[in-house]
Structure formats: C-alpha cells, structure tokens
Coordinates of C-alpha atoms and ligand atoms in Angstrom, one line a residue:
M769 CA -22.4 18.9 150.4
S770 CA -21.8 22.6 149.8
E771 CA -20.0 22.6 146.5
P772 CA -19.6 26.3 145.4
G773 CA -21.8 27.0 142.4
L774 CA -24.2 24.2 143.3
I775 CA -27.5 25.0 141.8
R776 CA -30.6 23.1 142.9
L777 CA -32.9 22.1 140.2
A778 CA -36.6 23.0 140.3
P779 CA -39.0 20.0 140.1
G780 CA -39.8 19.2 136.5
R781 CA -36.2 19.7 135.3
A782 CA -35.3 16.1 136.1
D783 CA -34.9 15.2 132.5
A784 CA -32.6 18.0 131.7
A785 CA -30.5 17.1 134.8
A786 CA -30.3 13.5 133.7
A787 CA -29.1 14.6 130.3
E788 CA -26.5 16.9 131.8
K789 CA -25.3 14.1 134.0
L790 CA -25.1 11.7 131.1
R791 CA -23.0 14.2 129.1
A792 CA -20.6 14.8 132.0
L793 CA -20.2 11.1 132.5
Q794 CA -19.4 10.7 128.8
I795 CA -16.7 13.4 129.1
L796 CA -15.3 11.7 132.2
A797 CA -15.3 8.3 130.4
E798 CA -13.5 9.8 127.4
A799 CA -11.0 11.6 129.6
T800 CA -10.1 8.5 131.5
S801 CA -10.0 6.3 128.4
S802 CA -7.7 8.5 126.4
L803 CA -4.3 9.6 127.6
P804 CA -1.9 12.1 126.1
G805 CA 0.5 10.3 123.9
D806 CA 4.0 11.3 122.8
A807 CA 2.5 14.2 120.9
G808 CA 2.3 16.1 124.1
V809 CA -0.2 16.9 126.8
E810 CA -1.1 20.4 125.4
E811 CA -2.1 19.0 122.0
W812 CA -4.2 16.4 123.8
L813 CA -5.9 19.0 125.9
G814 CA -6.6 20.9 122.7
R815 CA -8.2 17.9 121.1
F816 CA -10.1 17.2 124.3
L817 CA -11.6 20.7 124.1
A818 CA -13.7 19.5 121.1
T819 CA -15.1 16.6 123.2
M820 CA -15.9 19.1 126.1
I821 CA -17.6 21.5 123.7
R822 CA -19.6 18.7 122.0
L823 CA -20.8 17.2 125.2
T824 CA -21.6 20.4 127.1
D825 CA -23.4 21.8 124.0
A826 CA -21.2 24.8 124.2
A827 CA -20.8 27.3 121.4
A828 CA -17.1 28.0 121.9
G829 CA -14.4 27.0 124.3
A830 CA -10.8 27.6 125.4
V831 CA -8.2 25.7 127.4
R832 CA -5.5 27.5 129.2
V833 CA -2.6 26.4 131.3
V834 CA -0.7 28.3 134.0
A835 CA 2.4 29.7 132.4
E836 CA 5.9 28.9 133.6
D837 CA 6.1 32.3 135.4
G838 CA 3.1 31.2 137.5
R839 CA 1.4 34.6 137.0
Q840 CA -0.4 34.2 133.7
L841 CA -2.7 31.8 131.9
R842 CA -1.5 30.8 128.5
L843 CA -4.0 29.9 125.8
V844 CA -3.2 26.4 124.6
A845 CA -6.2 25.9 122.3
S846 CA -9.5 27.4 121.5
A847 CA -12.5 26.6 119.4
G848 CA -15.0 29.1 118.0
L849 CA -13.0 32.1 119.1
P850 CA -12.4 34.6 116.3
A851 CA -8.7 34.9 115.5
E852 CA -8.3 38.4 116.9
V853 CA -9.9 37.4 120.2
A854 CA -7.7 34.3 120.4
A855 CA -4.6 36.4 119.7
R856 CA -5.5 38.9 122.5
E857 CA -6.2 36.0 124.9
K858 CA -2.9 34.4 124.4
L859 CA -1.7 35.4 127.8
M860 CA -4.0 36.6 130.5
P861 CA -3.3 37.5 134.1
L862 CA -3.8 34.6 136.4
D863 CA -6.4 36.5 138.5
C864 CA -8.6 37.6 135.5
G865 CA -12.3 37.3 136.2
A866 CA -14.0 33.9 136.6
C867 CA -10.8 32.0 135.6
G868 CA -9.0 33.9 138.4
V869 CA -11.6 32.8 140.9
A870 CA -11.6 29.2 139.7
V871 CA -7.8 29.2 140.0
R872 CA -7.8 30.7 143.5
E873 CA -10.6 28.5 144.8
A874 CA -9.7 25.4 142.8
A875 CA -13.4 25.1 142.2
V876 CA -15.7 24.5 139.2
N877 CA -17.9 27.5 138.3
P878 CA -20.9 26.2 136.3
A879 CA -22.6 29.5 136.1
A880 CA -19.9 32.1 135.3
S881 CA -20.7 35.2 133.4
A882 CA -19.2 35.6 130.0
L883 CA -20.3 39.2 130.1
A884 CA -17.7 39.8 132.8
C885 CA -15.1 38.5 130.3
A886 CA -16.3 41.2 127.8
T887 CA -15.7 43.8 130.5
H888 CA -12.3 42.4 131.7
T889 CA -10.9 42.0 128.2
S890 CA -12.7 44.8 126.3
Q891 CA -13.7 42.1 123.8
S892 CA -17.3 42.6 122.9
W893 CA -17.4 39.1 121.3
F894 CA -17.8 37.6 124.8
A895 CA -21.1 39.6 125.3
G896 CA -22.8 37.2 122.8
F897 CA -22.8 34.4 125.4
G898 CA -25.4 33.8 128.1
G899 CA -23.2 31.7 130.3
M900 CA -19.9 30.1 130.9
I901 CA -18.6 26.9 132.6
V902 CA -15.2 27.2 134.1
V903 CA -13.5 23.9 134.9
P904 CA -10.1 24.2 136.7
L905 CA -7.5 21.5 136.0
T906 CA -6.3 20.5 139.4
H907 CA -3.6 18.4 141.0
H908 CA -3.5 17.9 144.8
G909 CA -5.5 21.1 145.2
S910 CA -3.3 23.3 143.0
V911 CA -4.6 24.6 139.7
L912 CA -2.5 23.9 136.6
G913 CA -5.0 25.2 134.0
V914 CA -8.7 25.9 133.1
Y915 CA -11.3 25.0 130.5
N916 CA -13.8 27.7 129.5
L917 CA -17.0 26.6 127.9
F918 CA -19.1 29.4 126.5
L919 CA -22.8 28.7 126.4
R920 CA -25.2 30.6 124.2
A921 CA -27.9 30.6 126.8
P922 CA -27.6 30.2 130.6
R923 CA -28.3 26.7 131.8
L924 CA -28.8 25.2 135.2
I925 CA -26.1 22.7 136.0
P926 CA -27.0 20.3 138.8
G927 CA -24.6 19.9 141.7
E928 CA -23.8 16.3 141.0
V929 CA -22.8 17.3 137.5
V930 CA -20.6 20.0 139.0
L931 CA -18.9 17.2 140.9
L932 CA -18.4 15.2 137.7
Y933 CA -16.8 18.3 136.1
R934 CA -14.5 18.5 139.1
S935 CA -13.4 14.8 138.5
I936 CA -12.8 15.6 134.9
G937 CA -10.6 18.6 135.9
E938 CA -8.7 16.4 138.4
H939 CA -8.1 13.8 135.7
L940 CA -6.9 16.4 133.2
G941 CA -4.8 18.1 135.9
M942 CA -3.1 14.8 136.6
A943 CA -2.2 14.4 132.9
L944 CA -0.7 17.9 133.0
E945 CA 1.3 17.1 136.1
N946 CA 2.5 13.7 134.7
A947 CA 3.7 15.5 131.6
R948 CA 5.6 18.1 133.7
L949 CA 7.3 15.3 135.7
A950 CA 8.2 13.5 132.5
R951 CA 9.8 16.7 131.1
E952 CA 11.7 17.1 134.4
N953 CA 12.9 13.5 134.3
L954 CA 14.1 14.0 130.7
R955 CA 15.9 17.2 131.6
M956 CA 17.7 15.4 134.5
T957 CA 18.7 12.5 132.3
V958 CA 20.2 14.8 129.7
M959 CA 22.0 16.8 132.4
N960 CA 23.4 13.7 134.1
E961 CA 24.5 12.3 130.7
R962 CA 26.3 15.6 129.9
Q963 CA 27.9 15.6 133.3
M964 CA 29.1 12.1 132.7
M965 CA 30.5 12.9 129.3
A966 CA 32.3 15.9 130.7
N967 CA 33.8 13.7 133.4
E968 CA 34.9 11.2 130.9
V969 CA 36.5 13.8 128.6
H970 CA 38.2 15.4 131.6
D971 CA 39.6 12.2 132.9
S972 CA 41.0 10.8 129.7
L973 CA 41.6 13.2 126.9
A974 CA 42.1 16.4 129.0
Q975 CA 44.8 14.7 131.0
T976 CA 46.7 13.5 128.0
M977 CA 46.4 16.9 126.4
A978 CA 47.7 18.6 129.6
Y979 CA 50.7 16.2 129.6
M980 CA 51.5 17.1 125.9
K981 CA 51.3 20.8 126.6
M982 CA 54.0 20.4 129.2
R983 CA 56.1 18.3 127.0
L984 CA 55.8 20.8 124.2
A985 CA 57.0 23.6 126.4
L986 CA 60.0 21.5 127.4
L987 CA 60.6 20.6 123.7
L988 CA 60.7 24.3 122.8
D989 CA 63.1 25.1 125.6
A990 CA 65.4 22.3 124.4
L991 CA 65.3 23.6 120.8
R992 CA 66.0 27.1 121.9
A993 CA 69.0 25.8 123.9
D994 CA 70.1 23.8 121.0
E995 CA 70.0 20.6 123.0
R996 CA 69.3 18.0 120.4
E997 CA 69.2 14.9 122.6
R998 CA 66.7 16.5 125.0
A999 CA 64.6 17.8 122.1
L1000 CA 64.4 14.3 120.6
K1001 CA 63.3 12.8 123.9
Y1002 CA 60.5 15.4 124.3
A1003 CA 59.5 15.0 120.7
S1004 CA 59.2 11.3 121.2
D1005 CA 57.1 11.8 124.4
L1006 CA 54.9 14.1 122.4
Q1007 CA 54.5 11.5 119.7
D1008 CA 53.5 8.9 122.4
G1009 CA 51.1 11.4 124.0
L1010 CA 49.5 12.2 120.7
G1011 CA 49.0 8.5 120.0
E1012 CA 47.4 8.1 123.4
A1013 CA 45.2 11.1 123.0
Y1014 CA 44.0 9.8 119.7
A1015 CA 43.2 6.4 121.2
D1016 CA 41.4 8.2 124.1
L1017 CA 39.4 10.2 121.6
R1018 CA 38.4 7.1 119.7
E1019 CA 37.4 5.3 122.9
L1020 CA 35.3 8.3 123.9
L1021 CA 33.6 8.5 120.6
A1022 CA 32.8 4.8 120.7
Q1023 CA 31.4 5.2 124.2
F1024 CA 29.2 8.2 123.3
R1025 CA 28.0 6.6 120.2
S1026 CA 27.0 3.4 121.9
R1027 CA 23.6 4.6 122.8
M1028 CA 21.2 1.9 123.7
D1029 CA 20.6 -0.7 121.1
P1030 CA 17.1 -0.3 119.7
L1031 CA 16.7 -4.1 120.0
G1032 CA 17.3 -4.0 123.7
L1033 CA 19.9 -4.9 126.3
V1034 CA 20.4 -8.5 125.6
H1035 CA 21.0 -7.7 121.9
A1036 CA 23.3 -4.9 122.9
L1037 CA 25.4 -7.2 125.1
Q1038 CA 25.6 -9.8 122.4
G1039 CA 26.9 -6.9 120.2
I1040 CA 29.8 -6.3 122.6
A1041 CA 30.5 -10.1 122.9
A1042 CA 30.8 -10.4 119.1
G1043 CA 34.4 -9.7 118.3
F1044 CA 35.4 -9.1 121.9
E1045 CA 38.0 -11.8 121.7
D1046 CA 39.4 -10.4 118.5
R1047 CA 39.7 -6.9 119.9
T1048 CA 41.0 -7.8 123.4
G1049 CA 42.3 -11.4 123.3
V1050 CA 39.8 -12.4 126.1
A1051 CA 37.3 -15.0 125.2
L1052 CA 33.9 -13.8 126.3
T1053 CA 30.6 -15.7 126.9
I1054 CA 27.2 -14.4 127.8
D1055 CA 25.2 -16.6 130.1
N1056 CA 21.7 -15.2 130.1
R1057 CA 19.5 -17.0 132.7
L1058 CA 16.8 -14.4 132.7
P1059 CA 13.5 -15.5 131.1
E1060 CA 12.3 -11.9 131.1
L1061 CA 13.8 -8.5 131.8
D1062 CA 11.4 -5.7 132.6
L1063 CA 13.3 -2.5 132.4
T1064 CA 12.8 1.0 131.0
V1065 CA 15.1 2.2 128.2
D1066 CA 17.0 4.4 130.7
E1067 CA 17.5 1.5 133.0
E1068 CA 18.7 -0.8 130.2
A1069 CA 21.2 1.9 129.2
N1070 CA 22.5 2.1 132.8
V1071 CA 22.9 -1.7 133.0
F1072 CA 24.6 -1.7 129.6
H1073 CA 27.1 0.9 130.5
I1074 CA 28.0 -0.8 133.8
V1075 CA 28.6 -4.1 132.0
Q1076 CA 30.5 -2.3 129.2
E1077 CA 32.9 -0.6 131.7
A1078 CA 33.4 -3.8 133.7
L1079 CA 34.3 -5.6 130.4
A1080 CA 36.6 -2.7 129.3
N1081 CA 38.3 -3.1 132.7
V1082 CA 38.7 -6.9 132.2
A1083 CA 40.4 -6.1 128.8
R1084 CA 42.6 -3.3 130.2
H1085 CA 43.6 -4.5 133.7
S1086 CA 42.8 -8.2 134.4
G1087 CA 45.3 -10.1 132.2
A1088 CA 42.5 -12.7 131.9
R1089 CA 42.1 -15.2 129.1
R1090 CA 38.4 -15.8 129.7
A1091 CA 35.5 -13.8 130.9
R1092 CA 31.7 -14.3 131.2
V1093 CA 28.7 -12.1 131.8
V1094 CA 26.0 -13.9 133.9
M1095 CA 22.5 -12.4 134.0
E1096 CA 20.2 -13.9 136.5
E1097 CA 17.5 -13.3 139.1
R1098 CA 18.2 -13.9 142.8
A1099 CA 16.0 -13.1 145.8
G1100 CA 13.9 -10.5 144.1
E1101 CA 16.9 -8.9 142.4
Y1102 CA 18.3 -8.8 139.0
A1103 CA 22.0 -9.8 139.2
F1104 CA 24.5 -9.1 136.4
S1105 CA 28.0 -10.2 137.0
V1106 CA 31.2 -9.9 135.0
E1107 CA 33.7 -12.6 136.0
D1108 CA 37.2 -13.1 134.7
D1109 CA 40.1 -15.5 135.3
G1110 CA 42.7 -12.8 135.5
N1111 CA 44.9 -11.4 138.3
G1112 CA 42.1 -10.1 140.5
F1113 CA 41.8 -6.6 142.0
F1114 CA 45.2 -5.5 143.2
A1115 CA 43.4 -3.1 145.5
L1116 CA 41.8 -6.0 147.3
G1117 CA 45.2 -7.4 147.9
S1118 CA 44.5 -10.0 145.3
R1119 CA 43.2 -12.1 148.2
A1120 CA 41.0 -14.9 147.0
G1121 CA 37.4 -14.2 148.2
A1122 CA 38.2 -10.7 149.2
T1123 CA 35.2 -8.4 148.7
G1124 CA 34.3 -4.9 149.6
E1125 CA 35.0 -1.3 148.6
P1126 CA 38.7 -0.8 148.8
R1127 CA 39.6 2.9 149.4
E1128 CA 42.0 2.9 146.5
L1129 CA 39.2 2.3 144.0
R1130 CA 37.3 5.3 145.1
H1131 CA 39.5 7.6 143.1
H1132 CA 39.0 5.7 139.8
L1133 CA 36.4 7.1 137.6
G1134 CA 35.2 3.9 135.9
V1135 CA 34.1 2.2 139.1
N1136 CA 32.7 5.4 140.5
I1137 CA 30.5 5.9 137.5
M1138 CA 29.4 2.3 137.8
R1139 CA 28.3 3.0 141.3
E1140 CA 26.5 6.2 140.3
R1141 CA 24.6 4.2 137.6
A1142 CA 23.8 1.4 140.1
Q1143 CA 22.3 4.0 142.5
R1144 CA 20.0 5.2 139.8
L1145 CA 18.7 1.6 139.6
A1146 CA 18.3 1.6 143.4
G1147 CA 21.0 -1.1 143.4
R1148 CA 24.7 -1.6 144.2
I1149 CA 28.0 -2.7 142.8
E1150 CA 29.9 -5.5 144.5
I1151 CA 33.6 -6.2 143.7
A1152 CA 35.3 -9.4 144.7
N1153 CA 38.2 -11.6 143.9
L1154 CA 37.3 -15.2 143.2
P1155 CA 38.7 -18.1 145.1
Q1156 CA 39.9 -19.8 142.0
G1157 CA 41.6 -16.5 140.9
G1158 CA 40.2 -13.7 138.9
A1159 CA 37.6 -11.1 139.8
R1160 CA 33.9 -10.6 139.8
V1161 CA 32.1 -7.2 139.4
G1162 CA 28.5 -7.6 140.2
L1163 CA 25.5 -5.3 139.8
A1164 CA 22.3 -6.1 141.8
F1165 CA 19.1 -4.1 141.8
P1166 CA 15.4 -4.8 142.6
V1167 CA 13.3 -6.6 140.0
A1168 CA 10.1 -4.8 141.2
A1169 CA 9.9 -1.6 139.1
A1170 CA 8.1 0.1 142.0
E1171 CA 11.3 -0.1 144.1
R1172 CA 13.4 1.6 141.5
P1173 CA 13.5 5.4 141.1
G1174 CA 11.0 6.4 138.5
G1175 CA 9.5 3.0 138.6
S1176 CA 5.7 2.6 138.9
Ligands
LIG117 N1 38.7 -7.1 136.1 C1 39.7 -6.5 136.8 N2 40.7 -7.2 137.2 C2 41.7 -6.7 137.9 N3 41.7 -5.4 138.3 C3 40.7 -4.6 137.8 C4 39.7 -5.1 137.1 N4 38.8 -4.1 136.9 C5 39.3 -3.0 137.4 N5 40.5 -3.3 138.0 C6 41.3 -2.3 138.8 O1 40.5 -1.4 139.3 C7 40.9 -0.1 139.0 C8 39.8 0.8 138.9 O2 39.0 0.7 137.7 P1 38.3 1.9 137.0 O3 37.5 1.4 135.9 O4 37.6 2.6 138.1 O5 39.5 2.8 136.6 P2 40.4 2.7 135.3 O6 39.9 1.6 134.4 O7 41.8 2.6 135.8 O8 40.3 4.1 134.6 P3 39.0 4.7 133.9 O9 38.6 5.8 134.7 O10 39.5 5.0 132.5 O11 37.9 3.6 133.9 C9 41.7 -0.3 137.7 O12 42.7 0.7 137.6 C10 42.3 -1.6 138.0 O13 43.5 -1.5 138.7
LIG118 MG1 37.9 1.6 133.8

C-alpha cells in the first residue's frame, strides 16, 4: 500500500504505534457513534474537534470547511488558537499550504509542517509547533473540509493509523454531505410550497379580483353616462365579486394555515372529518385499515393535502350525501381513497365504472396539484366513477420508503 505520508516505524516503537492506533480507533468509534443532530453539522464538527485534539494529544486544532464559493476554506471552529490568529484564519485560500495539498490530493498528511503555516500566514504563533496532522473531510473523493491538529513535537504516525484517519475524514465528510443534501431538500420544499401558494392565489383570488376590476370600470362608465340601471347592475356584480373574493381569501388562509397536524396524519384527517357534515352537508366517515403508517412529515403533508382537496371537491362538486375516506395497504402500496355517492365526474361522462385521465380535468388546478403531490410520493392519482353512482379519487404510492423520493 502506498498511502502518501506513510511513515514506517523503526523497531522498538511498537508500543507507541499501538497507542496511536488505539487513539485513532477511539476517534473513529466516537465519530461513528455520534451524528450531527438538528443543531447543525458545523457545530457538531466543532465539538468533535475537542475529541480529535484529546485523542491525538494535540496542543491546538482547527476545523475548516470549503466555503460556498469553492475557493476558500472557512474556519468553523478552533481550539487553542489565540483570538487574533483565529480572526485572521477565518477565510483562507483553498490552496494554502498543507491544507491546500490535502484538499488537492484528498489525502491525510500525518507529518505536515506547522512552520510552513507560519510562513504562509505571517503568523509567528504557528512556529511554536513541531508538527501538524491534516485530515481532509472527503466524500466520494472530493474534499469538503479539513481538520488541522497542531502537535508540540513531531511524532511518527504509522501507516495503518493514517488509514484510520482517512476513514475518520470519510465519515465526517459524509456527515457534511448529508447536511448539504438536507439543506437542499428543505430549500426545494420551501420553493415548491411557495410556488403552490402562488398558483392557488393566482387561480382563485387573482381571477375574482380581475373580474371586479373590469366590473368597476363598467360601473364608472355607467355612472359617467348617468345610466342608473346599468350602474346598479355593475354595482351588484361588484358586490357579488367582493363576496366571492372574501370567501376565496378565507379558503386560502384556511389552506395555508392547515400545516401538518403535530399529532400526525390520522389525527389531521379526523380533524377534517369533525364538523365536515355541519360545514358541507355531506356525512363523512374515515375508515382507517392501516395498522401502521411509516411516512415522513413532508409525505404526511402531501397525503393530507391530496385528501383535503378531494374532500373539498366532494363538497363543492359532487352533490353527494355521504362520503368516506378509506386508508389501506394493497400490494405493497398505501392506498387512500375518497369515495362519494354523488353525481360522479362529468368529465368521465358520468359513466359508471369509467376511469382514467379525462382531458378536461387537466386544466383544473385542484386535480393537477393532487397529481404533482402524488408524484412526489412516487405514486399516482386515479379517478373513477363508481358502478353504484358517485366517484372515487384514489391515491396510491409505495409502502417501502426506499422507493419514494428522499426515502432511505
Ligand atoms: N367528487 C367529485 N364528484 C364530481 N365531480 C368532481 C368531483 N371532484 C371533482 N370533480 C370535477 O372535477 C373538476 C376538477 O376538480 P379540480 O379540483 O381540479 O378543480 P376545481 O375544484 O373546479 O377548482 P380548484 O382549482 O379550485 O380546485 C371539478 O371542477 C368538478 O367538475
Ligand atoms: Mg378543487
């Protein structure tokens, strides 16, 4: 094996080597047993620096991550560095000294010179160290950060220990990469949610407002022309429009506020069911045949909004007297269906048993948003008219988390 920086031990140093190996193994064990929590990966790396320092018997240390611009190393945490040195080290060029080499080669350097740091940074403080270990934090060969461990006296680090340091760097690099992916996911979720809110405002309130604007212009014309009858008609249209806009607004607010229930999906659905009949005149039952539901909060929110829209449609369009939500597991899929005993989908020709994706429905926002949400669950929406009359809107998606986007 030709690990760069590999240093062969002279006979008689076996004890020291064993001690080094034990320390590195301890670090690796600690790295694998603790994972960054919600507090954030950088804080965790900072805390982990203390472990690295203790177990490598270093006098000081620093952890840096590659900055967003990809050209600098940003100091995330340091221990033992005087404040003025830490302040100067806040951002360093990516190619600076031993860190730069470790980044370029994605390799541990167990015998770097801290003296070189003194020269590169004009900080004489570094000259007080006899050696430095540089451990790059890697993920699939690319370097996301580095640990510097400053040693008072130079020390021989055996090759197998260097390999252990490499594993530690890979583990920490993976934690950094996971945190980056989690941030990206969160950003995407927020963006999608905003896009959806914009769509909903556009398709409800914005249209009613545009209608009122036109009516107002006509009302003004009529008033200027002193045409009382026409003016009264447009004023009455405006009044209706305003009532509709207000109802739209209230509906939008209710939708935006109905974030996921902290007690989970089943509780959230029971929340809709309570009072549904009073609000809509449709008697609703929830038939939950799922012993267990293993979904992330995001996935629960998607299911909830799909069922919520299907139920809103039952109330608005079906003319049904009764509806039910069935939750079950079928052939490795979760199946949620909303059935009603109303008129069925007109776009399906109200044919009993008719299923599919009628063209006419593609322009409606509610069903489209349902489909978008179903896609995010790697699932699909099925719409059908029932043989006994009424309609069923079904959502099916894989039970196995691994088959769903973002699932593991
Ligand atoms: N349960 C149902 N029974 C009968 N027809 C329905 C039912 N659900 C939906 N529809 C029909 O499907 C159409 C599409 O529904 P969709 O939710 O996409 O749009 P919408 O409710 O008209 O408007 P919005 O964009 O505000 O949701 C409805 O306009 C309605 O004609
Ligand atoms: Mg709708």
